[in-house]
Coordinates of C-alpha atoms in Angstrom, one line a residue:
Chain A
X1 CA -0.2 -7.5 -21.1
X2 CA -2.9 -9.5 -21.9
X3 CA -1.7 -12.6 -24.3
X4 CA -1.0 -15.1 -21.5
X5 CA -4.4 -14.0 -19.8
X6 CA -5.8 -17.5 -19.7
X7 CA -3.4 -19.7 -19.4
X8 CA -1.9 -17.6 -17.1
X9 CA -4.7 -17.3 -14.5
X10 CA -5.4 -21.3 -15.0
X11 CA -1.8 -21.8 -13.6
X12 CA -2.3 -19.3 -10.8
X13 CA -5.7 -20.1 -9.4
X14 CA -4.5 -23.8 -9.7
X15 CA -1.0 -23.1 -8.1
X16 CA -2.8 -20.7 -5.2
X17 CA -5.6 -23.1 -4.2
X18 CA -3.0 -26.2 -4.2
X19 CA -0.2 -24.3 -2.3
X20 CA -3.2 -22.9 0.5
X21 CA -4.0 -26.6 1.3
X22 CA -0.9 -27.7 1.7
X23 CA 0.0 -25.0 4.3
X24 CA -3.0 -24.5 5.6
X25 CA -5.4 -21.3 6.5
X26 CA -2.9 -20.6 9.9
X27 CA 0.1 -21.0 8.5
X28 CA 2.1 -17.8 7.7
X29 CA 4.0 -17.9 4.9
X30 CA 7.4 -17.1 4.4
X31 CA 8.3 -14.6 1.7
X32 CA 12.0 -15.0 -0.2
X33 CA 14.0 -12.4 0.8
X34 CA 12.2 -10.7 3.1
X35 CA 12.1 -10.6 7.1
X36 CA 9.2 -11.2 9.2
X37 CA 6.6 -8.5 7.4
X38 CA 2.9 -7.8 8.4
X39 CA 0.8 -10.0 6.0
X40 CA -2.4 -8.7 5.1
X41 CA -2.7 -10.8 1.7
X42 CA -1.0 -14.7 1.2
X43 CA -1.4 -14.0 -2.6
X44 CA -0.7 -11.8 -4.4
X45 CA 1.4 -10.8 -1.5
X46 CA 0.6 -7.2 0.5
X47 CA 3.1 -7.0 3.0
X48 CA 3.6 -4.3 5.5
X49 CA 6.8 -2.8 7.3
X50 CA 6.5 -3.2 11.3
X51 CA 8.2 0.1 12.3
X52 CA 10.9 -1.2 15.0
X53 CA 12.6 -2.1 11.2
X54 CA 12.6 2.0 10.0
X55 CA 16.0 2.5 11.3
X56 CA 17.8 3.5 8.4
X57 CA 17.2 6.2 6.1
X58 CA 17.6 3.7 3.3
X59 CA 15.2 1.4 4.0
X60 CA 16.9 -2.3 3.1
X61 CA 14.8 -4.8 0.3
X62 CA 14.7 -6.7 3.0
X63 CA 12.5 -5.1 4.7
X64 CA 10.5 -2.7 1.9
X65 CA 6.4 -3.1 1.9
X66 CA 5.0 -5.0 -1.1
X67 CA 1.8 -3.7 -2.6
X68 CA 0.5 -5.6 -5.7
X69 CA -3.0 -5.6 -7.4
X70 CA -2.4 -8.3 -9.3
X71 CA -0.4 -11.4 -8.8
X72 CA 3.1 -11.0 -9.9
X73 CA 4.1 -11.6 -13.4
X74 CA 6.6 -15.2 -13.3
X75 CA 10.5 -13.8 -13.7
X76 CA 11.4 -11.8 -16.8
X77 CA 14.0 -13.1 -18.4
X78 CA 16.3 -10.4 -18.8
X79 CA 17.9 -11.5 -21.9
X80 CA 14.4 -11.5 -23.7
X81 CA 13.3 -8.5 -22.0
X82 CA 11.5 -5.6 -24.0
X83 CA 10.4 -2.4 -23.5
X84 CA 8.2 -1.0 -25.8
X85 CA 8.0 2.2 -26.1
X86 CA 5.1 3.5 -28.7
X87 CA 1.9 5.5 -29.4
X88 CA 2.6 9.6 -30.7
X89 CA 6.1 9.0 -31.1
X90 CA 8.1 9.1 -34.7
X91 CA 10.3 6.6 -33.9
X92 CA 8.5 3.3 -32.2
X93 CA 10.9 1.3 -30.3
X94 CA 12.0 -2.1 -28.9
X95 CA 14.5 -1.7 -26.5
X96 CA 16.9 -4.3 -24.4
X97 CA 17.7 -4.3 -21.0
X98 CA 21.2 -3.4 -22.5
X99 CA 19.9 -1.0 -24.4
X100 CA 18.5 0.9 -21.0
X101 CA 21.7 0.4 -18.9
X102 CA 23.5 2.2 -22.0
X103 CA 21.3 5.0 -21.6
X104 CA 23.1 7.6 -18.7
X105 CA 22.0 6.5 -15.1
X106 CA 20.7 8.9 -12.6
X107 CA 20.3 7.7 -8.5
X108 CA 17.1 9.2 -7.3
X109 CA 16.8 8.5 -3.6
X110 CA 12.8 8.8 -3.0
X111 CA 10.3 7.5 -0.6
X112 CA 7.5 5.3 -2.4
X113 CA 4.2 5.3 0.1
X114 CA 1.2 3.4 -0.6
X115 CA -1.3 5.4 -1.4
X116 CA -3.8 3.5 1.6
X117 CA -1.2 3.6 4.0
X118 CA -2.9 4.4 7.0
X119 CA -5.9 3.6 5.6
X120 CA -6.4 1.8 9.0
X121 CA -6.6 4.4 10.9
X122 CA -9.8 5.6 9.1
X123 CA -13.2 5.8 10.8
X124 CA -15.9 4.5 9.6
X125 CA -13.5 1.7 8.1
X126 CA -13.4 1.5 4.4
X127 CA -12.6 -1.6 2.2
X128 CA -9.1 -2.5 1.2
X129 CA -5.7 -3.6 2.7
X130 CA -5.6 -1.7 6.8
X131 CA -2.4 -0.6 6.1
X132 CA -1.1 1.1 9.6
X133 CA 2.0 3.4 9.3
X134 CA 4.5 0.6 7.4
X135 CA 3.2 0.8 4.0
X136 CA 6.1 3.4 2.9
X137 CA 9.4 2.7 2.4
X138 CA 13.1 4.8 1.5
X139 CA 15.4 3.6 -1.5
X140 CA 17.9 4.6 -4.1
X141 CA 16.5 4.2 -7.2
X142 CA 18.9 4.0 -10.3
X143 CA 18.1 3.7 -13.8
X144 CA 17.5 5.9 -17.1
X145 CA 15.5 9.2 -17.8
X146 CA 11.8 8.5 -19.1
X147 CA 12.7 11.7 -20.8
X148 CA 15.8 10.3 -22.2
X149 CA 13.8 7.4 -23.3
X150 CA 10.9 9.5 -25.1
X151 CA 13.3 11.8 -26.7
X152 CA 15.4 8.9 -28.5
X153 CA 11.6 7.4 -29.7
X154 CA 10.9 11.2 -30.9
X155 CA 7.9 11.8 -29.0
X156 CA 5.7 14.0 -30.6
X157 CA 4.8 17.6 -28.9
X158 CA 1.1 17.4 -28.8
X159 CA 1.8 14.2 -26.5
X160 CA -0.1 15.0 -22.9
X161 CA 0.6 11.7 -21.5
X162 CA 1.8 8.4 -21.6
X163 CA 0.8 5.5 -20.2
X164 CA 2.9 3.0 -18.7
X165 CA 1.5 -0.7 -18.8
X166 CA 3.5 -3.8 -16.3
X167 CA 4.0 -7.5 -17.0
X168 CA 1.5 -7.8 -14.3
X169 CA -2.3 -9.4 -15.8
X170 CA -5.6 -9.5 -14.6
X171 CA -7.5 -12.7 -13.4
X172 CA -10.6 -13.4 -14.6
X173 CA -12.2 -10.3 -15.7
X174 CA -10.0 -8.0 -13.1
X175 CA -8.5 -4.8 -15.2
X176 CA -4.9 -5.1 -16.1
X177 CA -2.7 -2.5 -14.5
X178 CA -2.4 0.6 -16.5
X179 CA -1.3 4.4 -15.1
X180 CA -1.4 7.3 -16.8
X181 CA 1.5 10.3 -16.2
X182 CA 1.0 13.3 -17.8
X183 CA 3.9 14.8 -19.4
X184 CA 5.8 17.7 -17.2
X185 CA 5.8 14.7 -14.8
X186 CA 7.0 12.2 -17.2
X187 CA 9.7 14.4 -18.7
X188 CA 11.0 15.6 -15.6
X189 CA 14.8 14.9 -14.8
X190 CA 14.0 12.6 -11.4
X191 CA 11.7 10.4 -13.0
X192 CA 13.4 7.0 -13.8
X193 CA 13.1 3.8 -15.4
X194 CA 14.8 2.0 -12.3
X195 CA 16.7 -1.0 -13.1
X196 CA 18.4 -1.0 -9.2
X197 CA 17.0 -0.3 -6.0
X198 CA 19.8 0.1 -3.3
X199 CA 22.3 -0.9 -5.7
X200 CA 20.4 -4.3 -5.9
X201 CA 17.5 -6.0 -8.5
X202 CA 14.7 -5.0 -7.3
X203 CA 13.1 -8.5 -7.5
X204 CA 9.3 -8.3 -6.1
X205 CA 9.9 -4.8 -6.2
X206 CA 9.5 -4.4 -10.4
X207 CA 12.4 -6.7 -11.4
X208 CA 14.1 -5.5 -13.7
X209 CA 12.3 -1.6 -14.9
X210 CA 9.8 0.0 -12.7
X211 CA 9.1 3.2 -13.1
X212 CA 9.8 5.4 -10.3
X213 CA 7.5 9.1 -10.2
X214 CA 9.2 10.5 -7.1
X215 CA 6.9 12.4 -4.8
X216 CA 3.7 11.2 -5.7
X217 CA 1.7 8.3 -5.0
X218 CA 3.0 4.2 -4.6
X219 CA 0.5 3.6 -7.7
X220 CA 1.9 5.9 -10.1
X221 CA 5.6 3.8 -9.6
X222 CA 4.6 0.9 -12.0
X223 CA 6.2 -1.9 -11.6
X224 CA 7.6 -4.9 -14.4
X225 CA 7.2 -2.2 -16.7
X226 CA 6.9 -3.4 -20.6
X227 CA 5.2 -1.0 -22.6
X228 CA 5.2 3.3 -22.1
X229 CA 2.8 5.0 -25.0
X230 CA 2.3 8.4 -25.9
X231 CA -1.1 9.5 -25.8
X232 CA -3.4 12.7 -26.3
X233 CA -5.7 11.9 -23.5
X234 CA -5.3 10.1 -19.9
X235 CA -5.6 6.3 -19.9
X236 CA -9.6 5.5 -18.1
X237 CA -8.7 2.1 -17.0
X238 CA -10.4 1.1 -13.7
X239 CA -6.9 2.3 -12.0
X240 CA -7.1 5.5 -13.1
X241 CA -10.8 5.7 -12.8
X242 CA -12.4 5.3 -10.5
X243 CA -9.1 3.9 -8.7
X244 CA -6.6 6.0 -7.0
X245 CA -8.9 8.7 -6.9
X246 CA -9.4 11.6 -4.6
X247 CA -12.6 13.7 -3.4
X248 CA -12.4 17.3 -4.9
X249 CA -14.5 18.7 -1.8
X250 CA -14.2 16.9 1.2
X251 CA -17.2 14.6 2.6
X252 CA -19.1 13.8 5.2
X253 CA -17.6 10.4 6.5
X254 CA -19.5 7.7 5.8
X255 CA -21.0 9.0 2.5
X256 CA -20.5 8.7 -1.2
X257 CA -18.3 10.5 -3.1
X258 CA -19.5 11.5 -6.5
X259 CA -18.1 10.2 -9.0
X260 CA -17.9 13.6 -11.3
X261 CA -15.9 15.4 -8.7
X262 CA -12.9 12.7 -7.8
X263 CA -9.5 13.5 -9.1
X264 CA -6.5 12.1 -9.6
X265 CA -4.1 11.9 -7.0
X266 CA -0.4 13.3 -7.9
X267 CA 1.9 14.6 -5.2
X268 CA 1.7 13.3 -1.4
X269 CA 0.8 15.5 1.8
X270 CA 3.4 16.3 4.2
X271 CA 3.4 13.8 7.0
X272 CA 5.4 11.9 9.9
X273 CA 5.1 8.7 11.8
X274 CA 6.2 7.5 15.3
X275 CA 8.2 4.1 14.9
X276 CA 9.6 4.1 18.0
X277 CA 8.3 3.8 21.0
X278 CA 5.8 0.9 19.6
X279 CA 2.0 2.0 20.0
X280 CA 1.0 0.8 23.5
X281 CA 4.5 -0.5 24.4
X282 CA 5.6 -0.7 27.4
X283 CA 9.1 1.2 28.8
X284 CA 11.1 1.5 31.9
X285 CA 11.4 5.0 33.5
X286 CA 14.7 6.3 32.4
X287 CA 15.9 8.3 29.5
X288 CA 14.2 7.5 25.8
X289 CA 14.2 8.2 22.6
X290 CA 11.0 9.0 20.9
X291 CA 11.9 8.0 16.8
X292 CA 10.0 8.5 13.3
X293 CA 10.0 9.7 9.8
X294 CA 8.7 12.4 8.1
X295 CA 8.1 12.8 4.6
X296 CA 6.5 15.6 2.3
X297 CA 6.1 14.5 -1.7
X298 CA 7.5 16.5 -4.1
X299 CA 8.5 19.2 -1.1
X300 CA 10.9 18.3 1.6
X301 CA 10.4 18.6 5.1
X302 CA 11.4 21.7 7.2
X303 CA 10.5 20.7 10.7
X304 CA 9.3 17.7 13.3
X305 CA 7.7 18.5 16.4
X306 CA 7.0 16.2 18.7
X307 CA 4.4 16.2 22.0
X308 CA 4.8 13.7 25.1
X309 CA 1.8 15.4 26.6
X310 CA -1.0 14.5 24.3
X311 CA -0.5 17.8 22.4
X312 CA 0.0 20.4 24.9
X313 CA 3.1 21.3 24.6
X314 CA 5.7 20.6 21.3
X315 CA 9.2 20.2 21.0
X316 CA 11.7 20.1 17.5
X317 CA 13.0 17.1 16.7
X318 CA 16.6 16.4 15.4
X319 CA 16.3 16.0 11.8
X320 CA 18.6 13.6 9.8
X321 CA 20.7 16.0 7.8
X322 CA 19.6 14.8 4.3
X323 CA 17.0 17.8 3.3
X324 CA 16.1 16.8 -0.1
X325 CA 12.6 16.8 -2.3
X326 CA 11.0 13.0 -2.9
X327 CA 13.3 11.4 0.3
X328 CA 11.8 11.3 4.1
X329 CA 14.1 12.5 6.8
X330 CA 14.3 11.0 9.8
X331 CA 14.0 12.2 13.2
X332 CA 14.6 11.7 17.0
X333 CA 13.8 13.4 20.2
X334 CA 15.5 12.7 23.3
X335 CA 12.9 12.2 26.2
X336 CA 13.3 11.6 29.8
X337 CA 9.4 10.9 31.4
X338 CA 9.0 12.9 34.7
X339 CA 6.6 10.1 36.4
X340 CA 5.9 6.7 35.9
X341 CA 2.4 6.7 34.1
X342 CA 0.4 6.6 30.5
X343 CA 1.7 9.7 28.1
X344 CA 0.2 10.2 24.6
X345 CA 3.2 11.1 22.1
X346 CA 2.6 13.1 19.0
X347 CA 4.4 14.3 15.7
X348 CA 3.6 16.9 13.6
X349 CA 5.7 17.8 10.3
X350 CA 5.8 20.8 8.2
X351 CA 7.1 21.0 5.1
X352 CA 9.1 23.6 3.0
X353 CA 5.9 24.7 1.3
X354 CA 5.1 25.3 4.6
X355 CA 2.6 23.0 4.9
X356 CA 1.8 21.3 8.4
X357 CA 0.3 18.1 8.9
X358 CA -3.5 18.5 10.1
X359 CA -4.8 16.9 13.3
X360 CA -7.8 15.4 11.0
X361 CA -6.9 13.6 8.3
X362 CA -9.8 14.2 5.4
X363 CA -12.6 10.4 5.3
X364 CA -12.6 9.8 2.0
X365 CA -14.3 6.3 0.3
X366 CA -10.8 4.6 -0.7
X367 CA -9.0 5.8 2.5
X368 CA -6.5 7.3 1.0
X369 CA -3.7 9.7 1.7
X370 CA -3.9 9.4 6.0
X371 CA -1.3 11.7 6.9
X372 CA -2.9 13.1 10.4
X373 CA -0.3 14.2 13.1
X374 CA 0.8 10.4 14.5
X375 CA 0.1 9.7 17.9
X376 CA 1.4 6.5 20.0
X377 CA 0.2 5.5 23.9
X378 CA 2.8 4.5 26.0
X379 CA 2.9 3.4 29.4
X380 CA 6.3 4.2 31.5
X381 CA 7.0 1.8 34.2
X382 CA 9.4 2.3 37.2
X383 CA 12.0 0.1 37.2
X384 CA 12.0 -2.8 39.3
Chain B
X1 CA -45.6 -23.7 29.3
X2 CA -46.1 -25.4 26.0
X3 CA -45.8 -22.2 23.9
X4 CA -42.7 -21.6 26.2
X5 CA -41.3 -25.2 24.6
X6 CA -42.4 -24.4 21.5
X7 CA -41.0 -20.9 20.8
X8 CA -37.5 -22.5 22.3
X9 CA -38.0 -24.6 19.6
X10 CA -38.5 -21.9 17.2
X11 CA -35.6 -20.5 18.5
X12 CA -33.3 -23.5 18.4
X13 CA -34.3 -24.0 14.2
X14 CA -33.2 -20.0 14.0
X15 CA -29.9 -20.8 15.4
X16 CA -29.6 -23.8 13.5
X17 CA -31.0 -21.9 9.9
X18 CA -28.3 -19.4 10.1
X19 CA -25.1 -21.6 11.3
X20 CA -26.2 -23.4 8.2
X21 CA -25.8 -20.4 6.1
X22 CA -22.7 -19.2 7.9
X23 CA -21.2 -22.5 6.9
X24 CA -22.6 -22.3 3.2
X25 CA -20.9 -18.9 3.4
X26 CA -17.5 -19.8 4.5
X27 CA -17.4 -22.8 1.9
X28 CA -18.5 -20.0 -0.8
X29 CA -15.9 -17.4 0.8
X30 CA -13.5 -20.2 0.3
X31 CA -14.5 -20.9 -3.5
X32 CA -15.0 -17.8 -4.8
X33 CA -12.4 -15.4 -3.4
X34 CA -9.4 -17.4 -3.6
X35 CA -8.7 -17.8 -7.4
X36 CA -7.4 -14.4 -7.0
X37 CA -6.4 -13.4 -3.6
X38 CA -6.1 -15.3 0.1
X39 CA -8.5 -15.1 2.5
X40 CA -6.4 -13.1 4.9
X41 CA -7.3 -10.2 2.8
X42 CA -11.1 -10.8 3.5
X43 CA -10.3 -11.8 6.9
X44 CA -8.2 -8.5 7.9
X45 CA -11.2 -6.1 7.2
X46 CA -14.2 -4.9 9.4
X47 CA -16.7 -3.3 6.8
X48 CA -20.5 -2.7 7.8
X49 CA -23.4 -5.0 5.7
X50 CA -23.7 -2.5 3.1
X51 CA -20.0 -2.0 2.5
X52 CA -19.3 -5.6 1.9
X53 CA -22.3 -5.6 -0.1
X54 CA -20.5 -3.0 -2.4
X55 CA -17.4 -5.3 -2.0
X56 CA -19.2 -8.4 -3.5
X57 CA -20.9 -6.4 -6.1
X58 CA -17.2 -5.1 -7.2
X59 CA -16.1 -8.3 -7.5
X60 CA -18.9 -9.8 -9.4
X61 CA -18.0 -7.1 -11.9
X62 CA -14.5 -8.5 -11.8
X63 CA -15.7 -11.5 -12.9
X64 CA -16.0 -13.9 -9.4
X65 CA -18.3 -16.3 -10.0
X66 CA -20.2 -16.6 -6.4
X67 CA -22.9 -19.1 -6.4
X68 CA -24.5 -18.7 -2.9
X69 CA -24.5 -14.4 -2.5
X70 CA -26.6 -13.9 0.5
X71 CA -25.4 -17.0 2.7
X72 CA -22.1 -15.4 1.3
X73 CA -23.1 -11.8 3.0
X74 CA -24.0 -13.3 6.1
X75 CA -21.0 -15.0 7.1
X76 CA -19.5 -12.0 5.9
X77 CA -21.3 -9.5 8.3
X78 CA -21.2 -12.1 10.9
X79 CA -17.3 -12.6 11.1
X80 CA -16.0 -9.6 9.5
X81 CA -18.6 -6.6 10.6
X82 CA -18.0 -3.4 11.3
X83 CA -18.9 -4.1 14.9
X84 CA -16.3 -7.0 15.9
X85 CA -12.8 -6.3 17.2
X86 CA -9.5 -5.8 14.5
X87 CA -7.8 -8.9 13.7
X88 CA -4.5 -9.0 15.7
X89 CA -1.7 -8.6 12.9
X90 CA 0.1 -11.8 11.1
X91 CA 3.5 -11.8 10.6
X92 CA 5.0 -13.5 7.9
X93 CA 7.7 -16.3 8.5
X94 CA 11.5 -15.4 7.9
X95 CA 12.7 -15.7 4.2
X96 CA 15.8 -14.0 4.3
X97 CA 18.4 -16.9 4.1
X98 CA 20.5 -17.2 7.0
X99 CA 23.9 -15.6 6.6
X100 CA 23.1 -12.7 4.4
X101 CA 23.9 -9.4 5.1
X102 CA 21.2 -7.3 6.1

């Protein structure tokens, strides 16, 4: 989207600079609709997940992360909403948000992760939002095939990818938000247009299509999305290049990657996070339970382990029965500290690819894809 | 005992030269990154000299008009380096509206 460029970024830099004075540089805001959230950016708003709220395999709207590049497009209208749907196809289209919900609906329940989350944790730090372990999220996601979409606008077969543009626009000279998919990913059965997320609008969250590429990275799932075009080649936008890009061969930390030999990122690495006990919390000697997620792309996961004595010695975890590729599974382990004192606890998931988290997570420039074996401190007190 | 005075002196005009700059730079933080994002997002990192170097150039490139660069830099380094402790985390205020099912 480009038309409303100007007048668009007038109105926001005027409405962002006005609206910071009047609260102030201290004062948090609140965000409709959502609980208390990490905030790591006022405007547009990046807002993270504190982990006591990952209690639920569906994570609630309520409490989803919020990542946006650009600041959110003023509500669609959904009466004058249009998808346009274009490029190597025979049959351009202009279709209707009735014209989607017409279309048969498919419920793909699938984790959406940030592609920085954990970025954080990196050392030496590297720019962008420190996300920590809450920029991931679990939701049902309902809407039409892409597939179903492409085949009713006659996509032609020499078609390698499309890109999909949202009603999202760049300010000042900032590159609008444009991701490429290529086409076995685009055409495959879970990938939706979503026009419900937990049987709700999604609101912030894309209101009313986002595209949801289950499995892969947070980026690819674009949000407020208004045009999908078939192309012959990948889209070379800044967010596909050099954004959201990956070292081929893995680097010293701290140095350069060249730019000839980053890649694309696609599916996510198998990985699991503690949520509960809270990093350096404090508990009473007694009987616990040690809590997390684990999640694993386009795979699903297999098994948790979990240590309580810095990584000496690993337990399984009870899994939450839902084994399924895209969706996280949640686990527990019942614990019951021995001595008052400072234990490290650790998680470690492998996947059914039989993949297993790594105990170093790769540096890389953007700080992408962290998914090292978690690790919390906690200090168990005797009771009083 | 006079070149004592005078290189406190000296030393007092250093101090003074660069909280000058560090304010320039927070009133050019101020102007130039907010058009399009808060400051929280500056204000949340801890990048070495060279990284936020890289930072400003990227956002030049975007387009961010910034008028005083190197006082910009400074205050930069000097708040937001590498070598100074994390930011504990804000929280944003409640906005789910009481009542609603959660």
């Amino acid at each position: 989207m480009s038309f409303t460029r100007r007048s668009l970024f007038a109105t926001i830099a005027a409405g962002a600079v006005s609206s910071q004075a009047a609260r102030g540089a201290d004062d948090p805001l609140a965000i409709p609709g959502k609980r208390p959230m990490i905030l790591h950016n006022d405007w547009p708003e990046d807002l993270e997940t504190p982990v006591r709220y990952f209690d639920s395999w569906v994570t609630p709207i309520e409490a989803f992360f919020v990542r946006q590049h650009l600041p959110r497009p003023s509500k669609i209208d959904p009466s004058a909403y249009r998808l346009t749907v274009n490029g190597m196809v025979a049959k351009p289209l202009e279709l209707t948000l009735a014209d989607l919900q017409k279309l048969p609906q498919y419920t793909i329940p699938a984790t959406i992760e940030c592609t920085g989350n954990g970025r954080g944790f990196y050392v030496p730090k590297v720019p962008g939002i420190q996300w920590m372990r809450g920029a991931i999220g679990n939701a049902e996601w309902r809407g039409p095939r892409v597939s179903d979409v492409l085949k009713m606008a006659g996509v032609n077969s020499s078609a390698a990818f499309i890109d999909t543009d949202g009603a999202d626009t760049g300010l000042a000279s900032t590159p609008d938000f444009v991701r490429s998919l290529p086409m076995s990913k685009a055409m495959h059965p879970a990938t939706i247009l979503a026009l419900s997320m937990n049987g709700q609008t999604p609101d912030i969250h894309g209101f009313p299509v986002r595209l949801i590429v289950p499995g892969w990275d947070g980026t690819s799932s674009v949000k407020w999305v208004v045009r999908i075009s078939a192309t012959a080649q990948a889209n070379t936008g800044f967010f596909m290049n050099p954004g959201y890009r990956y070292p081929k061969y893995a680097l010293p930390p701290g140095t350069p990657a060249k730019p000839a030999e980053l890649e694309v990122i696609e599916g996510m690495p198998v990985k699991s996070s503690i949520t509960a006990p809270d990093d350096q919390q404090k508990i009473v000697l007694g009987p616990a339970t040690v809590r997390g997620f684990a999640w694993a792309g386009e795979n699903a996961i297999e098994r948790v382990e979990v240590s309580t004595d810095g990584g000496s010695r690993w337990r399984d975890a009870q899994l939450s029965p839902k084994k399924l590729p895209f969706a996280w599974r949640l686990w527990t382990l019942e614990w019951t500290p021995p001595d008052p004192g400072y234990y490290t606890l650790m998680s470690r998931a492998t996947d059914t690819a039989g993949r297993v988290q790594p105990i170093v997570s790769p540096w890389n420039p953007s700080g992408y894809l962290w998914n090292a074996i978690d690790r919390v401190g906690v200090t168990v007190e005797k009771s009083a | 005992m006079r070149i004592l005075i005078l290189m406190g002196a000296g030393a007092l005009l250093a101090i003074a030269a660069d909280q000058a700059t560090l304010d320039r730079g927070r009133k050019e933080a101020g102007l130039a990154c907010t058009p399009c994002h808060s400051l929280r997002l500056v204000e949340s990192q801890r990048l070495s000299r060279a990284t936020w170097n890289k930072e400003l150039d990227k956002m030049t490139g975007w387009g961010t008009k910034i008028t005083d660069r190197e006082a910009l830099l400074e205050y930069l380094v000097a708040n937001y380096g590498d070598d100074k402790p994390p930011s504990p985390p804000a929280m944003s205020k409640n906005g789910v509206p009481p009542g609603k099912k959660q």
